[in-house]
Amino acid sequence: MTSDPNKDSAGPPPKPASPQPASPGPLPLRHAGHHEWATALDHRDRTWWFDCIARLAVLGGGLSAILFIGAIFVFIASQGIDFALHHLNWLDFLFGKRWEPTVEPPEYGALPLIMGTCWITGVAMIIAVPLAFGAAIYIGEFARGRQREWLKILIELLAAIPSVVWGVIGLQVMKPIIQHVFGVQVGLNVLNAGIILGLMAAPIITTIAEDALKAVPETYREAAEALGASRWQVIWKVVLPHARPGLSAAVLLGIGRAFGETIAVLMASGHRLMIPESVFDSAATITATIAAELGEAAHGSEHYQVLFVLGLLLFGITFGINLTADWIVRGRRSRA
Amino acid sequence: MAEFTHPRTRIARPANDGPLAIEVQDLNLWYGKFQALFEVDLQIKSGIVTALIGPSGCGKSTLLRSCNRINERLGYVTTTGMIRVLGHDIYAPEASRIQVRRQVGMVFQRPNPLPLPIRDNVLFGYRLHHAGRSSRGEEDALVESALREVLLWDRVKDRLHQKATTLSLEEQQKLCIARLLPTKPTVLLMDEPCSALDPAATAAVEDLIWDLRGNYSILIVTHNMAQARRASDECVFMLMGRVVEHSATEDMFVAPQRRETSDYIEGRFG
């Protein structure tokens, strides 16, 4: 609340916070100022109420995140926990090489899915990390002004492309290219899915890595340059070592992204339920398997439940990755 | 202030015609469109401490930062004129910034050791300029002599592998001086090196600067009149981007030639 009459005179006459005492017509400005000052002592004006409500609304938003993650976990666990604890042979589940839930007797060996996920994520990271770090270093250390802003916007746009579009690119663009370039029969394979996932994860890694580079104090760069370091020596010897925790977190979050991606991988990987032996083999991932099979599994059946166990596994892995990333970043802050 | 707008530098070449550490000729400098330095002419003699004094924003830091071209980091700086360090034009097209910075070390306002062990901080500049690997023994010797020169050796010799950022501010600033020495610079630039330090640490660093005098030519920017008076041989008074007066320190403080100088020294403005 301002009590400065000059300020009031600049704009339209101020709206009083509460109904004005009987006063015919607009008050002289000096008066208006006095009036506001007087009511400002009663702090429960419109701003105060607005603050209250806004605070509650924001608190609700914050709590809802906790609520939803809890509810999702409970739901997944409730669907799969009984089977996981009483009927599932965990050794066979984790190390069995055959995933045949629909034949009699069914086999629930998830190793092909786990290996498929790991292969594809691995290829994705081999592609994404150099690209993303290169982009982050360019944006953070070399690009200036407008160029830098444009690059950042473009990279955010890249992150906003729907995953089904990426899947179509894998299916329609990458497949013939891979067949042609490597002379292989099957174009939907680990390599294809890896490239697609790599391109999908790169923007996230770039954004977080750039933040990590930006967090390196400017004084370090200045000190190193004053000692005669070239631009690249500054980056290599000072900036990157100092940003290492943030960069690791960026990679981990990229891995988390790649792990959890479903539809693009389902479309590009060929979805073959066997352990891949090279990047040219088709493969299946945990996520794609859940997406492909949940619709046809009878509600409450063993097959249905084991898919939820897969979901729990996935949940655990991504949760672990994110926690580790968080821990790395926090750990370095508290040390610094 | 109108009377101050056209002070021109009229400084005769110093009487003792020793070699010049830094020679500035007709230097103009712009940050974008803002002109920060006007026609600066200056001759800094070798082997002595020269203090740059003047009110905030008068261009003394800018002038200092032009002498090792660290100003160019900003990217929107335009410079005309010439600066020679030991006779070499550092703004010549063929001059390499990296060689310039090897010759001209810089100490900053806030101690800025790199987040590396003490030993690696001392060796940072040396390793950049020294092609090929040097033996551990050579490096140890360099570290010891540099740290001895700044009177830090006895305090840190047992923890050379500790991070430099764990040292006290005074020790950090001394380390920042020490890490310049292995590349054997001739000129040391210091941008208010004591302004982040407490009085005891200030005294210690001043003593150190005074000790280094002779081996190095030192150009020091300071806000602190008393410091300029007790820890410099010559003084340069700057005002609004121009050099107003340059004389031996005792002359400047006892008998300033220009009114602006005496007004500033006596605290009438600034």
Coordinates of C-alpha atoms in Angstrom, one line a residue:
Chain A
M1 CA 0.0 0.0 0.0
T2 CA 1.5 3.3 -1.0
S3 CA 1.0 6.4 1.0
D4 CA 2.7 8.6 -1.6
P5 CA 0.1 11.0 -3.0
N6 CA 2.3 11.9 -5.9
K7 CA 2.4 8.3 -7.0
D8 CA -1.4 8.1 -6.9
S9 CA -1.7 11.1 -9.1
A10 CA 0.2 9.4 -11.8
G11 CA -2.4 6.7 -12.6
P12 CA -6.2 6.6 -12.3
P13 CA -7.5 7.4 -8.9
P14 CA -6.8 4.4 -6.6
K15 CA -9.6 2.0 -5.8
P16 CA -10.2 2.0 -2.1
A17 CA -9.8 -1.3 -0.4
S18 CA -13.1 -1.1 1.4
P19 CA -16.2 1.0 0.7
Q20 CA -15.4 4.6 1.1
P21 CA -17.1 6.6 3.9
A22 CA -19.8 8.8 2.5
S23 CA -18.0 11.3 0.3
P24 CA -19.7 12.7 -2.7
G25 CA -17.7 12.2 -5.9
P26 CA -14.0 11.5 -6.1
L27 CA -11.9 12.8 -3.3
P28 CA -9.1 15.2 -3.9
L29 CA -5.9 13.4 -4.4
R30 CA -4.3 14.4 -1.2
H31 CA -7.3 12.9 0.6
A32 CA -7.2 9.7 -1.3
G33 CA -3.6 9.2 -0.2
H34 CA -4.5 9.8 3.4
H35 CA -7.5 7.5 3.2
E36 CA -5.4 4.6 1.8
W37 CA -2.8 5.1 4.5
A38 CA -5.5 4.8 7.2
T39 CA -7.0 1.6 5.8
A40 CA -3.6 0.1 5.3
L41 CA -3.4 -0.4 9.1
D42 CA -6.2 -3.0 8.8
H43 CA -4.2 -5.6 7.1
R44 CA -7.1 -7.8 5.9
D45 CA -7.6 -6.0 2.7
R46 CA -8.0 -7.6 -0.7
T47 CA -4.3 -8.3 -1.1
W48 CA -4.2 -10.1 2.2
W49 CA -7.1 -12.4 1.2
F50 CA -5.6 -12.9 -2.2
D51 CA -2.3 -13.9 -0.6
C52 CA -4.1 -16.4 1.6
I53 CA -5.9 -18.0 -1.2
A54 CA -3.0 -18.1 -3.5
R55 CA -0.8 -19.7 -0.8
L56 CA -3.4 -22.4 -0.2
A57 CA -3.7 -23.1 -3.9
V58 CA 0.0 -23.3 -4.4
L59 CA 0.3 -25.6 -1.4
G60 CA -2.4 -27.8 -2.8
G61 CA -0.4 -28.0 -6.1
G62 CA 2.7 -29.0 -4.2
L63 CA 1.0 -31.6 -2.1
S64 CA -0.7 -33.1 -5.2
A65 CA 2.6 -34.1 -6.6
I66 CA 3.3 -36.2 -3.4
L67 CA -0.3 -37.5 -3.5
F68 CA -0.2 -38.6 -7.1
I69 CA 3.2 -40.3 -6.9
G70 CA 2.0 -42.1 -3.7
A71 CA -1.3 -43.1 -5.3
I72 CA 0.4 -44.4 -8.5
F73 CA 2.9 -46.4 -6.4
V74 CA 0.1 -47.9 -4.3
F75 CA -1.9 -48.8 -7.3
I76 CA 0.9 -50.5 -9.2
A77 CA 2.0 -52.3 -6.0
S78 CA -1.6 -53.4 -5.2
Q79 CA -2.0 -55.0 -8.6
G80 CA 1.3 -56.8 -8.6
I81 CA 2.4 -57.3 -5.0
D82 CA 0.5 -60.5 -4.2
F83 CA 1.8 -62.3 -7.3
A84 CA 5.3 -61.0 -6.7
L85 CA 5.4 -62.2 -3.1
H86 CA 3.6 -65.5 -3.4
H87 CA 3.7 -67.0 -6.8
L88 CA 6.6 -65.4 -8.7
N89 CA 10.0 -67.2 -8.8
W90 CA 12.2 -64.1 -8.6
L91 CA 15.3 -66.0 -9.9
D92 CA 13.4 -67.1 -13.0
F93 CA 11.9 -63.6 -13.4
L94 CA 15.2 -61.8 -13.3
F95 CA 17.4 -64.3 -15.1
G96 CA 15.0 -66.4 -17.2
K97 CA 15.6 -66.0 -20.9
R98 CA 12.1 -66.7 -22.1
W99 CA 9.2 -64.3 -21.8
E100 CA 6.2 -66.4 -22.9
P101 CA 3.3 -65.4 -20.7
T102 CA 0.6 -66.7 -23.1
V103 CA 1.8 -70.3 -23.7
E104 CA 1.1 -73.2 -21.4
P105 CA 2.9 -73.4 -19.0
P106 CA 3.7 -69.7 -19.1
E107 CA 7.3 -68.5 -18.7
Y108 CA 8.0 -65.1 -17.1
G109 CA 11.7 -64.6 -17.7
A110 CA 12.2 -60.9 -18.0
L111 CA 15.9 -61.0 -18.9
P112 CA 15.2 -60.3 -22.6
L113 CA 13.3 -57.2 -21.6
I114 CA 15.9 -56.0 -19.1
M115 CA 18.7 -56.6 -21.6
G116 CA 16.7 -55.0 -24.4
T117 CA 16.1 -51.9 -22.3
C118 CA 19.8 -51.8 -21.3
W119 CA 21.1 -52.2 -24.9
I120 CA 18.8 -49.5 -26.3
T121 CA 19.5 -47.1 -23.4
G122 CA 23.2 -47.7 -23.8
V123 CA 23.1 -47.0 -27.5
A124 CA 21.0 -43.9 -26.8
M125 CA 23.5 -42.6 -24.3
I126 CA 26.4 -43.2 -26.6
I127 CA 24.6 -41.0 -29.1
A128 CA 23.0 -38.5 -26.8
V129 CA 25.9 -37.6 -24.4
P130 CA 28.4 -36.3 -26.9
L131 CA 25.7 -34.4 -28.8
A132 CA 24.2 -32.9 -25.7
F133 CA 27.5 -32.0 -24.0
G134 CA 28.7 -30.4 -27.3
A135 CA 25.5 -28.4 -27.5
A136 CA 25.7 -27.4 -23.8
I137 CA 29.3 -26.3 -24.1
Y138 CA 28.6 -24.4 -27.2
I139 CA 25.5 -22.7 -25.7
G140 CA 27.1 -22.1 -22.3
E141 CA 30.6 -21.1 -23.3
F142 CA 30.7 -19.8 -26.9
A143 CA 27.3 -18.6 -28.0
R144 CA 26.5 -15.0 -27.2
G145 CA 23.3 -13.0 -27.0
R146 CA 20.6 -13.7 -29.5
Q147 CA 22.2 -16.8 -30.9
R148 CA 22.3 -18.3 -27.5
E149 CA 18.6 -17.5 -26.9
W150 CA 17.6 -19.0 -30.2
L151 CA 19.6 -22.2 -29.6
K152 CA 18.0 -22.6 -26.2
I153 CA 14.5 -22.2 -27.7
L154 CA 15.2 -24.7 -30.5
I155 CA 16.4 -27.3 -28.0
E156 CA 13.4 -26.8 -25.9
L157 CA 11.3 -27.3 -29.0
L158 CA 13.1 -30.5 -29.7
A159 CA 12.2 -31.7 -26.3
A160 CA 8.5 -30.9 -27.0
I161 CA 8.2 -33.2 -30.0
P162 CA 5.6 -35.9 -29.1
S163 CA 7.2 -39.3 -28.7
V164 CA 4.8 -40.9 -31.3
V165 CA 6.3 -38.6 -33.9
W166 CA 9.7 -39.9 -33.0
G167 CA 8.3 -43.4 -33.4
V168 CA 7.1 -42.6 -36.9
I169 CA 10.6 -41.2 -37.7
G170 CA 12.1 -44.5 -36.5
L171 CA 9.6 -46.5 -38.6
Q172 CA 9.6 -44.5 -41.8
V173 CA 12.9 -42.6 -41.9
M174 CA 15.5 -44.5 -39.9
K175 CA 14.5 -48.0 -40.9
P176 CA 15.3 -47.7 -44.6
I177 CA 18.4 -45.7 -43.8
I178 CA 19.7 -48.4 -41.5
Q179 CA 18.8 -51.1 -44.0
H180 CA 20.6 -49.3 -46.7
V181 CA 23.6 -48.1 -44.9
F182 CA 24.4 -51.2 -43.0
G183 CA 23.0 -53.7 -45.5
V184 CA 20.9 -55.5 -42.8
Q185 CA 17.5 -57.1 -43.3
V186 CA 15.8 -55.8 -40.3
G187 CA 15.7 -52.0 -39.9
L188 CA 13.8 -52.0 -36.7
N189 CA 16.4 -52.8 -34.2
V190 CA 18.5 -51.7 -31.2
L191 CA 20.4 -49.2 -33.3
N192 CA 17.2 -47.6 -34.6
A193 CA 15.6 -47.4 -31.2
G194 CA 18.8 -46.2 -29.7
I195 CA 19.2 -43.4 -32.2
I196 CA 15.6 -42.3 -31.7
L197 CA 15.9 -42.4 -27.9
G198 CA 19.2 -40.7 -28.0
L199 CA 17.8 -37.8 -30.0
M200 CA 14.9 -37.7 -27.5
A201 CA 17.1 -37.6 -24.4
A202 CA 19.6 -35.2 -25.8
P203 CA 17.6 -32.0 -25.2
I204 CA 17.0 -32.9 -21.5
I205 CA 20.7 -33.6 -21.0
T206 CA 21.6 -30.4 -22.9
T207 CA 19.4 -28.3 -20.7
I208 CA 20.6 -29.7 -17.4
A209 CA 24.2 -29.8 -18.5
E210 CA 24.0 -26.2 -19.6
D211 CA 22.7 -25.3 -16.1
A212 CA 25.6 -27.1 -14.6
L213 CA 28.1 -25.1 -16.7
K214 CA 26.4 -21.9 -15.9
A215 CA 26.7 -22.6 -12.2
V216 CA 30.5 -22.6 -12.5
P217 CA 31.5 -19.2 -11.1
E218 CA 32.7 -16.7 -13.7
T219 CA 35.7 -15.8 -11.4
Y220 CA 37.1 -19.3 -12.1
R221 CA 37.1 -18.7 -15.8
E222 CA 38.5 -15.2 -15.4
A223 CA 41.3 -16.5 -13.1
A224 CA 42.3 -19.3 -15.6
E225 CA 42.2 -16.9 -18.5
A226 CA 44.4 -14.4 -16.7
L227 CA 46.9 -17.2 -16.1
G228 CA 47.1 -17.6 -19.9
A229 CA 44.6 -20.4 -20.5
S230 CA 43.0 -20.5 -24.0
R231 CA 39.2 -20.7 -24.3
W232 CA 39.3 -24.5 -24.6
Q233 CA 41.8 -24.9 -21.8
V234 CA 39.5 -23.0 -19.5
I235 CA 36.6 -25.3 -20.4
W236 CA 38.7 -28.5 -20.2
K237 CA 40.7 -27.8 -17.1
V238 CA 38.4 -25.6 -15.1
V239 CA 34.8 -25.6 -16.2
L240 CA 34.1 -29.3 -16.9
P241 CA 35.9 -30.6 -13.8
H242 CA 33.9 -28.2 -11.6
A243 CA 30.6 -29.0 -13.3
R244 CA 31.2 -32.8 -13.2
P245 CA 28.5 -33.6 -10.6
G246 CA 25.9 -31.6 -12.5
L247 CA 27.0 -33.2 -15.8
S248 CA 26.6 -36.7 -14.2
A249 CA 23.2 -35.8 -13.0
A250 CA 22.3 -34.7 -16.5
V251 CA 23.4 -38.0 -17.9
L252 CA 21.5 -39.9 -15.2
L253 CA 18.3 -38.0 -15.9
G254 CA 18.8 -38.7 -19.6
I255 CA 19.1 -42.4 -18.8
G256 CA 15.9 -42.1 -16.8
R257 CA 14.2 -40.5 -19.7
A258 CA 15.4 -43.3 -22.1
F259 CA 14.4 -46.0 -19.6
G260 CA 10.9 -44.8 -19.3
E261 CA 10.2 -44.0 -23.0
T262 CA 7.6 -46.4 -24.4
I263 CA 5.8 -45.7 -27.7
A264 CA 8.8 -44.5 -29.7
V265 CA 10.8 -47.6 -28.7
L266 CA 7.9 -49.9 -29.3
M267 CA 7.7 -48.6 -32.9
A268 CA 11.4 -48.4 -33.6
S269 CA 12.8 -51.5 -31.8
G270 CA 11.0 -54.2 -33.7
H271 CA 9.8 -55.6 -30.3
R272 CA 11.3 -59.0 -30.5
L273 CA 11.2 -60.9 -27.1
M274 CA 14.8 -62.2 -27.2
I275 CA 18.1 -61.0 -25.8
P276 CA 19.8 -58.9 -28.5
E277 CA 23.3 -60.0 -29.5
S278 CA 24.2 -57.0 -31.6
V279 CA 22.8 -53.6 -32.3
F280 CA 21.2 -54.9 -35.5
D281 CA 19.0 -57.3 -33.6
S282 CA 15.5 -56.4 -32.8
A283 CA 14.7 -56.1 -29.1
A284 CA 11.9 -55.4 -26.7
T285 CA 12.0 -53.2 -23.7
I286 CA 10.2 -53.4 -20.3
T287 CA 8.0 -50.4 -21.1
A288 CA 7.1 -51.5 -24.6
T289 CA 6.2 -55.0 -23.3
I290 CA 3.8 -53.5 -20.7
A291 CA 2.2 -51.3 -23.3
A292 CA 1.9 -54.0 -25.9
E293 CA 0.6 -56.8 -23.6
L294 CA -1.5 -55.1 -20.9
G295 CA -4.5 -54.6 -23.3
E296 CA -4.7 -58.3 -24.1
A297 CA -4.1 -59.7 -20.6
A298 CA -7.2 -60.7 -18.8
H299 CA -7.8 -58.4 -15.8
G300 CA -6.5 -60.0 -12.6
S301 CA -4.8 -62.9 -14.5
E302 CA -1.2 -64.0 -13.8
H303 CA -0.2 -62.3 -17.0
Y304 CA -1.8 -59.1 -15.9
Q305 CA -0.2 -59.3 -12.5
V306 CA 3.3 -60.0 -13.8
L307 CA 3.1 -57.0 -16.1
F308 CA 2.5 -54.9 -12.9
V309 CA 5.5 -56.5 -11.4
L310 CA 7.4 -55.3 -14.5
G311 CA 6.0 -51.9 -13.8
L312 CA 7.2 -52.1 -10.2
L313 CA 10.7 -53.0 -11.4
L314 CA 10.6 -50.0 -13.8
F315 CA 9.4 -47.7 -11.1
G316 CA 12.2 -48.9 -8.8
I317 CA 14.8 -48.4 -11.4
T318 CA 13.8 -44.9 -12.5
F319 CA 13.2 -43.9 -8.9
G320 CA 16.7 -45.0 -8.1
I321 CA 18.2 -43.2 -11.0
N322 CA 16.4 -39.9 -10.2
L323 CA 17.3 -40.2 -6.5
T324 CA 21.0 -40.8 -7.4
A325 CA 21.0 -37.8 -9.7
D326 CA 19.4 -35.7 -7.0
W327 CA 21.9 -36.9 -4.4
I328 CA 24.9 -36.1 -6.6
V329 CA 23.7 -32.6 -7.2
R330 CA 22.7 -32.0 -3.6
G331 CA 25.9 -33.6 -2.3
R332 CA 28.0 -31.2 -4.2
R333 CA 26.0 -28.2 -3.1
S334 CA 26.4 -29.0 0.6
R335 CA 30.1 -29.6 0.1
A336 CA 30.6 -26.4 -1.7
Chain B
M1 CA 32.7 19.2 -12.0
A2 CA 32.8 21.1 -15.4
E3 CA 36.3 22.2 -14.7
F4 CA 37.4 18.6 -14.5
T5 CA 36.3 17.6 -18.0
H6 CA 39.4 18.5 -19.9
P7 CA 42.3 17.5 -17.8
R8 CA 45.1 16.5 -20.1
T9 CA 48.0 14.3 -19.2
R10 CA 51.3 16.2 -19.3
I11 CA 53.8 14.0 -17.8
A12 CA 57.4 14.3 -18.8
R13 CA 59.3 11.1 -19.3
P14 CA 60.7 10.1 -15.9
A15 CA 64.1 11.6 -15.1
N16 CA 65.9 8.3 -14.7
D17 CA 65.6 6.8 -18.1
G18 CA 65.2 3.2 -17.0
P19 CA 63.4 0.6 -19.1
L20 CA 59.7 1.0 -19.0
A21 CA 57.5 -1.8 -17.7
I22 CA 54.4 -0.6 -19.3
E23 CA 54.0 2.2 -21.8
V24 CA 50.5 3.4 -22.7
Q25 CA 50.0 5.7 -25.6
D26 CA 46.8 7.5 -26.5
L27 CA 44.6 4.7 -25.2
N28 CA 40.8 5.0 -25.7
L29 CA 38.5 2.4 -24.6
W30 CA 34.7 1.9 -25.0
Y31 CA 32.4 -0.5 -23.3
G32 CA 29.8 -0.8 -26.1
K33 CA 29.1 2.9 -26.7
F34 CA 30.3 4.1 -23.3
Q35 CA 33.8 5.5 -23.4
A36 CA 35.6 4.6 -20.3
L37 CA 39.2 5.8 -21.1
F38 CA 40.2 8.9 -22.9
E39 CA 43.6 9.4 -24.5
V40 CA 45.5 7.8 -21.7
D41 CA 49.3 8.2 -21.8
L42 CA 51.3 6.6 -19.1
Q43 CA 54.7 5.3 -18.4
I44 CA 55.2 2.8 -15.7
K45 CA 58.8 2.2 -14.7
S46 CA 60.1 -1.3 -14.0
G47 CA 60.9 -2.7 -10.6
I48 CA 58.8 -0.3 -8.6
V49 CA 55.2 -0.3 -7.2
T50 CA 52.9 2.1 -9.0
A51 CA 49.5 2.8 -7.5
L52 CA 46.5 3.8 -9.6
I53 CA 44.2 5.9 -7.5
G54 CA 40.9 7.8 -8.2
P55 CA 37.2 7.7 -7.3
S56 CA 35.0 4.8 -8.3
G57 CA 34.3 4.6 -12.0
C58 CA 37.3 6.7 -13.0
G59 CA 38.7 3.9 -15.2
K60 CA 41.6 2.7 -13.1
S61 CA 40.4 -0.9 -13.1
T62 CA 39.7 -0.7 -16.8
L63 CA 43.1 0.6 -17.5
L64 CA 44.6 -2.2 -15.4
R65 CA 42.6 -4.8 -17.1
S66 CA 43.7 -3.5 -20.5
C67 CA 47.3 -4.3 -19.7
N68 CA 46.8 -8.0 -19.9
R69 CA 43.8 -7.8 -22.3
I70 CA 41.5 -9.6 -19.8
N71 CA 39.0 -6.8 -20.7
E72 CA 38.4 -8.6 -24.0
R73 CA 36.5 -11.4 -22.2
L74 CA 33.5 -9.1 -22.2
G75 CA 33.3 -9.2 -25.9
Y76 CA 31.9 -5.6 -26.3
V77 CA 35.1 -3.7 -25.6
T78 CA 36.7 -1.6 -28.3
T79 CA 40.2 -0.3 -27.7
T80 CA 42.3 2.1 -29.7
G81 CA 45.9 3.2 -29.0
M82 CA 48.8 1.2 -27.9
I83 CA 50.1 -0.5 -24.8
R84 CA 53.7 -1.8 -24.8
V85 CA 54.9 -4.2 -22.2
L86 CA 58.7 -4.2 -22.1
G87 CA 58.7 -2.7 -25.5
H88 CA 56.3 -5.2 -27.1
D89 CA 53.0 -3.9 -28.4
I90 CA 50.5 -6.2 -26.8
Y91 CA 47.6 -5.1 -29.1
A92 CA 49.6 -5.7 -32.2
P93 CA 47.7 -8.1 -34.5
E94 CA 50.4 -10.8 -34.2
A95 CA 50.5 -10.5 -30.4
S96 CA 49.0 -13.5 -28.6
R97 CA 46.9 -12.9 -25.6
I98 CA 48.2 -16.0 -24.0
Q99 CA 51.8 -14.9 -24.2
V100 CA 50.8 -11.5 -22.9
R101 CA 49.2 -13.1 -19.9
R102 CA 52.3 -15.1 -19.2
Q103 CA 54.3 -11.9 -19.0
V104 CA 51.7 -9.9 -17.2
G105 CA 50.2 -11.7 -14.2
M106 CA 47.0 -10.5 -12.5
V107 CA 45.7 -10.6 -9.0
F108 CA 42.0 -9.9 -8.5
Q109 CA 39.9 -8.0 -6.0
R110 CA 38.5 -11.2 -4.4
P111 CA 41.0 -14.0 -4.0
N112 CA 40.0 -16.4 -6.8
P113 CA 42.0 -19.6 -6.4
L114 CA 40.7 -22.4 -8.6
P115 CA 38.8 -25.2 -6.9
L116 CA 41.9 -27.4 -7.1
P117 CA 44.5 -28.5 -4.6
I118 CA 47.0 -25.8 -3.5
R119 CA 49.8 -27.5 -5.5
D120 CA 47.8 -27.6 -8.7
N121 CA 46.8 -24.0 -8.3
V122 CA 50.5 -23.0 -8.1
L123 CA 51.3 -25.1 -11.2
F124 CA 48.2 -24.2 -13.2
G125 CA 49.8 -21.4 -15.3
Y126 CA 53.1 -23.2 -15.6
R127 CA 51.5 -26.3 -16.9
L128 CA 49.6 -24.3 -19.5
H129 CA 52.7 -22.8 -20.9
H130 CA 55.1 -25.6 -20.4
A131 CA 54.9 -28.0 -23.3
G132 CA 55.6 -31.6 -22.4
R133 CA 55.6 -33.0 -18.9
S134 CA 58.0 -32.0 -16.3
S135 CA 59.2 -34.3 -13.6
R136 CA 57.7 -34.3 -10.2
G137 CA 60.9 -33.0 -8.8
E138 CA 60.9 -30.0 -11.0
E139 CA 57.3 -29.2 -10.2
D140 CA 58.0 -29.7 -6.5
A141 CA 60.8 -27.2 -6.7
L142 CA 58.7 -24.7 -8.5
V143 CA 55.9 -25.0 -6.0
E144 CA 58.2 -24.6 -3.1
S145 CA 60.0 -21.6 -4.5
A146 CA 56.8 -19.8 -5.5
L147 CA 55.2 -20.5 -2.1
R148 CA 58.4 -19.4 -0.3
E149 CA 58.4 -16.2 -2.2
V150 CA 54.9 -15.3 -1.0
L151 CA 55.8 -16.5 2.6
L152 CA 53.2 -19.2 2.5
W153 CA 55.4 -22.3 2.3
D154 CA 55.7 -22.9 6.0
R155 CA 52.0 -22.6 6.5
V156 CA 50.9 -24.9 3.7
K157 CA 53.7 -27.3 3.0
D158 CA 52.0 -30.2 4.8
R159 CA 48.7 -29.7 3.0
L160 CA 49.6 -29.1 -0.6
H161 CA 46.9 -31.5 -1.7
Q162 CA 44.1 -29.8 0.2
K163 CA 41.7 -27.7 -1.8
A164 CA 42.9 -24.1 -2.1
T165 CA 39.4 -22.9 -1.3
T166 CA 39.8 -24.1 2.3
L167 CA 42.6 -21.5 3.0
S168 CA 41.9 -18.2 4.8
L169 CA 41.3 -15.2 2.5
E170 CA 44.8 -13.9 3.2
E171 CA 46.3 -17.2 2.4
Q172 CA 44.2 -17.5 -0.7
Q173 CA 45.3 -14.0 -1.9
K174 CA 48.9 -14.9 -1.3
L175 CA 48.4 -18.2 -3.2
C176 CA 46.9 -16.2 -6.1
I177 CA 50.1 -14.2 -6.2
A178 CA 52.2 -17.3 -5.9
R179 CA 50.6 -19.0 -8.8
L180 CA 51.7 -16.2 -11.1
L181 CA 55.4 -16.7 -10.3
P182 CA 56.3 -20.0 -12.0
T183 CA 55.7 -18.6 -15.5
K184 CA 58.2 -15.8 -14.6
P185 CA 56.1 -12.8 -15.4
T186 CA 57.7 -9.3 -15.5
V187 CA 54.7 -7.3 -14.6
L188 CA 52.1 -8.0 -11.9
L189 CA 48.7 -6.2 -12.1
M190 CA 46.7 -6.0 -8.8
D191 CA 43.2 -4.9 -8.8
E192 CA 42.5 -3.8 -5.2
P193 CA 44.1 -7.0 -3.8
C194 CA 43.4 -6.2 -0.2
S195 CA 39.9 -4.9 -0.4
A196 CA 38.4 -8.3 0.7
L197 CA 40.9 -8.7 3.6
D198 CA 40.9 -7.6 7.2
P199 CA 43.5 -5.1 8.4
A200 CA 46.0 -7.7 9.6
A201 CA 45.8 -9.6 6.3
T202 CA 46.0 -6.4 4.4
A203 CA 49.2 -5.5 6.2
A204 CA 50.6 -8.9 5.4
V205 CA 49.7 -8.8 1.8
E206 CA 51.1 -5.2 1.5
D207 CA 54.3 -6.3 3.0
L208 CA 54.5 -9.1 0.5
I209 CA 53.9 -6.7 -2.4
W210 CA 56.6 -4.5 -1.1
D211 CA 58.9 -7.5 -0.9
L212 CA 58.2 -8.5 -4.5
R213 CA 59.1 -5.0 -5.7
G214 CA 62.4 -5.0 -7.5
N215 CA 61.9 -8.5 -9.0
Y216 CA 58.6 -7.5 -10.6
S217 CA 57.1 -4.3 -11.8
I218 CA 53.8 -3.9 -9.9
L219 CA 50.8 -1.9 -10.9
I220 CA 48.2 -1.8 -8.2
V221 CA 44.7 -0.3 -8.2
T222 CA 43.6 0.9 -4.8
H223 CA 40.7 2.8 -3.3
N224 CA 42.6 3.2 -0.1
M225 CA 44.6 6.4 0.1
A226 CA 46.6 5.3 3.1
Q227 CA 47.6 2.1 1.2
A228 CA 48.7 4.0 -1.8
R229 CA 50.7 6.3 0.3
R230 CA 52.6 3.7 2.3
A231 CA 52.9 0.9 -0.3
S232 CA 53.8 2.6 -3.6
D233 CA 56.7 4.4 -5.2
E234 CA 54.7 6.3 -7.7
C235 CA 51.1 7.3 -7.9
V236 CA 48.8 7.8 -10.8
F237 CA 45.6 9.8 -10.1
M238 CA 42.8 9.2 -12.6
L239 CA 39.5 11.0 -13.0
M240 CA 36.7 10.4 -15.4
G241 CA 38.7 8.2 -17.7
R242 CA 41.8 10.4 -17.9
V243 CA 45.1 10.4 -16.1
V244 CA 45.3 13.7 -14.2
E245 CA 48.6 13.4 -12.4
H246 CA 51.5 11.0 -12.2
S247 CA 54.3 11.6 -9.8
A248 CA 56.4 10.1 -7.1
T249 CA 54.1 9.0 -4.2
E250 CA 55.5 11.4 -1.6
D251 CA 55.3 14.3 -4.1
M252 CA 51.7 13.6 -4.9
F253 CA 50.6 13.4 -1.2
V254 CA 52.7 16.3 0.0
A255 CA 52.5 18.6 -3.0
P256 CA 49.9 17.6 -5.6
Q257 CA 50.3 19.6 -8.8
R258 CA 46.6 19.8 -9.7
R259 CA 43.6 20.9 -7.7
E260 CA 41.6 17.8 -8.6
T261 CA 44.3 15.7 -7.1
S262 CA 44.5 17.6 -3.8
D263 CA 40.7 17.7 -3.6
Y264 CA 40.6 14.0 -3.9
I265 CA 43.4 13.2 -1.6
E266 CA 42.0 15.4 1.0
G267 CA 38.7 13.7 0.7
R268 CA 36.7 16.6 -0.7
F269 CA 35.1 14.3 -3.2
G270 CA 35.3 10.6 -4.3

